[in-house]
Amino acid sequence: MRVKFYATFRELMGTKEVEVHGVKTVRELIEYLAEHYSPEIRKQLLETERVAEGKPVDGMILVNGHNVLHLKGLDTELEEDDEVHIFPPAGGG
């Protein structure tokens, strides 16, 4: 599957896009990215004070254009031909 990173996550990962194979869920994808690219991505997506029940990630993850918050969260299933977009949290007012 193709995984694209935006803003600070692009800098953190050192690339704007990677190909990943063999992961079955969004949770597995995050663990794969942390292990093979940067452990910091797990911390920034899953381990901040803004992560809570009903908001399993700090930022936004889209699978084929659909926010995982409206799917199965971290348990959203992934297929080899999916396209995943990972955005850091946005601020503003």
PDB file of C-alpha atoms in Angstrom:
ATOM      1  CA  MET A   1       0.000   0.000   0.000  1.00  0.00           C
ATOM      2  CA  ARG A   2       1.050   3.567  -0.507  1.00  0.00           C
ATOM      3  CA  VAL A   3       1.414   5.697   2.639  1.00  0.00           C
ATOM      4  CA  LYS A   4       1.740   9.468   2.302  1.00  0.00           C
ATOM      5  CA  PHE A   5       2.894  11.870   5.015  1.00  0.00           C
ATOM      6  CA  TYR A   6       2.111  15.554   5.410  1.00  0.00           C
ATOM      7  CA  ALA A   7       3.617  18.598   7.150  1.00  0.00           C
ATOM      8  CA  THR A   8       5.697  17.706  10.231  1.00  0.00           C
ATOM      9  CA  PHE A   9       5.206  13.971   9.676  1.00  0.00           C
ATOM     10  CA  ARG A  10       6.900  14.310   6.299  1.00  0.00           C
ATOM     11  CA  GLU A  11       9.901  15.848   8.041  1.00  0.00           C
ATOM     12  CA  LEU A  12       9.819  13.240  10.804  1.00  0.00           C
ATOM     13  CA  MET A  13       9.759  10.334   8.360  1.00  0.00           C
ATOM     14  CA  GLY A  14      12.313  11.881   6.033  1.00  0.00           C
ATOM     15  CA  THR A  15      10.108  11.217   2.998  1.00  0.00           C
ATOM     16  CA  LYS A  16       6.725  12.149   1.633  1.00  0.00           C
ATOM     17  CA  GLU A  17       5.685   8.615   0.706  1.00  0.00           C
ATOM     18  CA  VAL A  18       6.534   4.948   1.360  1.00  0.00           C
ATOM     19  CA  GLU A  19       5.313   1.576   0.131  1.00  0.00           C
ATOM     20  CA  VAL A  20       4.317  -0.858   2.881  1.00  0.00           C
ATOM     21  CA  HIS A  21       3.328  -4.510   2.530  1.00  0.00           C
ATOM     22  CA  GLY A  22       2.046  -7.129   4.918  1.00  0.00           C
ATOM     23  CA  VAL A  23       0.209  -5.029   7.493  1.00  0.00           C
ATOM     24  CA  LYS A  24      -3.459  -5.757   8.125  1.00  0.00           C
ATOM     25  CA  THR A  25      -4.680  -2.833  10.288  1.00  0.00           C
ATOM     26  CA  VAL A  26      -3.951   0.832  10.917  1.00  0.00           C
ATOM     27  CA  ARG A  27      -2.472  -0.136  14.302  1.00  0.00           C
ATOM     28  CA  GLU A  28      -0.067  -2.568  12.591  1.00  0.00           C
ATOM     29  CA  LEU A  29       0.838   0.131  10.062  1.00  0.00           C
ATOM     30  CA  ILE A  30       1.779   2.602  12.805  1.00  0.00           C
ATOM     31  CA  GLU A  31       3.885  -0.065  14.541  1.00  0.00           C
ATOM     32  CA  TYR A  32       5.581  -0.927  11.227  1.00  0.00           C
ATOM     33  CA  LEU A  33       6.383   2.739  10.552  1.00  0.00           C
ATOM     34  CA  ALA A  34       7.726   3.182  14.093  1.00  0.00           C
ATOM     35  CA  GLU A  35       9.951   0.116  13.788  1.00  0.00           C
ATOM     36  CA  HIS A  36      11.267   0.725  10.262  1.00  0.00           C
ATOM     37  CA  TYR A  37      11.366   4.523  10.011  1.00  0.00           C
ATOM     38  CA  SER A  38      10.917   6.500  13.251  1.00  0.00           C
ATOM     39  CA  PRO A  39       9.625   5.524  16.717  1.00  0.00           C
ATOM     40  CA  GLU A  40       8.576   9.149  17.084  1.00  0.00           C
ATOM     41  CA  ILE A  41       5.607   8.643  14.742  1.00  0.00           C
ATOM     42  CA  ARG A  42       4.020   6.248  17.263  1.00  0.00           C
ATOM     43  CA  LYS A  43       4.557   8.757  20.072  1.00  0.00           C
ATOM     44  CA  GLN A  44       3.071  11.636  18.118  1.00  0.00           C
ATOM     45  CA  LEU A  45       0.071   9.670  16.823  1.00  0.00           C
ATOM     46  CA  LEU A  46      -0.785   7.488  19.825  1.00  0.00           C
ATOM     47  CA  GLU A  47       0.893   8.768  22.978  1.00  0.00           C
ATOM     48  CA  THR A  48      -0.113  12.420  23.417  1.00  0.00           C
ATOM     49  CA  GLU A  49      -2.516  13.865  25.970  1.00  0.00           C
ATOM     50  CA  ARG A  50      -5.064  14.482  23.183  1.00  0.00           C
ATOM     51  CA  VAL A  51      -5.539  10.748  22.540  1.00  0.00           C
ATOM     52  CA  ALA A  52      -8.657   9.487  24.329  1.00  0.00           C
ATOM     53  CA  GLU A  53     -11.615   7.194  23.934  1.00  0.00           C
ATOM     54  CA  GLY A  54     -13.344   8.237  20.739  1.00  0.00           C
ATOM     55  CA  LYS A  55     -10.119   9.876  19.472  1.00  0.00           C
ATOM     56  CA  PRO A  56      -7.568   7.062  19.101  1.00  0.00           C
ATOM     57  CA  VAL A  57      -5.034   9.125  17.129  1.00  0.00           C
ATOM     58  CA  ASP A  58      -3.647  12.631  17.508  1.00  0.00           C
ATOM     59  CA  GLY A  59      -3.885  13.823  13.950  1.00  0.00           C
ATOM     60  CA  MET A  60      -5.805  12.390  11.042  1.00  0.00           C
ATOM     61  CA  ILE A  61      -5.400   9.135   9.150  1.00  0.00           C
ATOM     62  CA  LEU A  62      -7.328   8.632   5.933  1.00  0.00           C
ATOM     63  CA  VAL A  63      -7.696   5.244   4.251  1.00  0.00           C
ATOM     64  CA  ASN A  64      -8.819   5.679   0.646  1.00  0.00           C
ATOM     65  CA  GLY A  65     -10.172   9.105   1.574  1.00  0.00           C
ATOM     66  CA  HIS A  66     -12.094   7.948   4.666  1.00  0.00           C
ATOM     67  CA  ASN A  67     -11.124   9.097   8.162  1.00  0.00           C
ATOM     68  CA  VAL A  68     -10.375   6.070  10.364  1.00  0.00           C
ATOM     69  CA  LEU A  69     -12.380   7.739  13.155  1.00  0.00           C
ATOM     70  CA  HIS A  70     -15.472   7.026  11.046  1.00  0.00           C
ATOM     71  CA  LEU A  71     -14.348   3.459  10.286  1.00  0.00           C
ATOM     72  CA  LYS A  72     -12.927   1.103  12.936  1.00  0.00           C
ATOM     73  CA  GLY A  73     -10.264   3.430  14.337  1.00  0.00           C
ATOM     74  CA  LEU A  74      -6.932   1.691  14.823  1.00  0.00           C
ATOM     75  CA  ASP A  75      -8.587  -1.610  13.940  1.00  0.00           C
ATOM     76  CA  THR A  76      -9.491  -0.387  10.443  1.00  0.00           C
ATOM     77  CA  GLU A  77      -8.488  -3.137   8.051  1.00  0.00           C
ATOM     78  CA  LEU A  78      -6.021  -2.435   5.262  1.00  0.00           C
ATOM     79  CA  GLU A  79      -5.566  -4.006   1.838  1.00  0.00           C
ATOM     80  CA  GLU A  80      -2.439  -4.063  -0.337  1.00  0.00           C
ATOM     81  CA  ASP A  81      -3.941  -1.603  -2.856  1.00  0.00           C
ATOM     82  CA  ASP A  82      -5.038   0.990  -0.249  1.00  0.00           C
ATOM     83  CA  GLU A  83      -3.744   4.529  -0.080  1.00  0.00           C
ATOM     84  CA  VAL A  84      -3.200   5.915   3.401  1.00  0.00           C
ATOM     85  CA  HIS A  85      -2.656   9.608   4.218  1.00  0.00           C
ATOM     86  CA  ILE A  86      -1.252  10.587   7.629  1.00  0.00           C
ATOM     87  CA  PHE A  87      -1.623  14.176   8.846  1.00  0.00           C
ATOM     88  CA  PRO A  88      -0.399  15.733  12.105  1.00  0.00           C
ATOM     89  CA  PRO A  89      -2.923  17.572  14.286  1.00  0.00           C
ATOM     90  CA  ALA A  90      -3.904  20.978  12.946  1.00  0.00           C
ATOM     91  CA  GLY A  91      -4.065  24.068  15.086  1.00  0.00           C
ATOM     92  CA  GLY A  92      -5.689  27.376  14.607  1.00  0.00           C
ATOM     93  CA  GLY A  93      -8.736  29.248  15.549  1.00  0.00           C
TER      94      GLY A  93
END
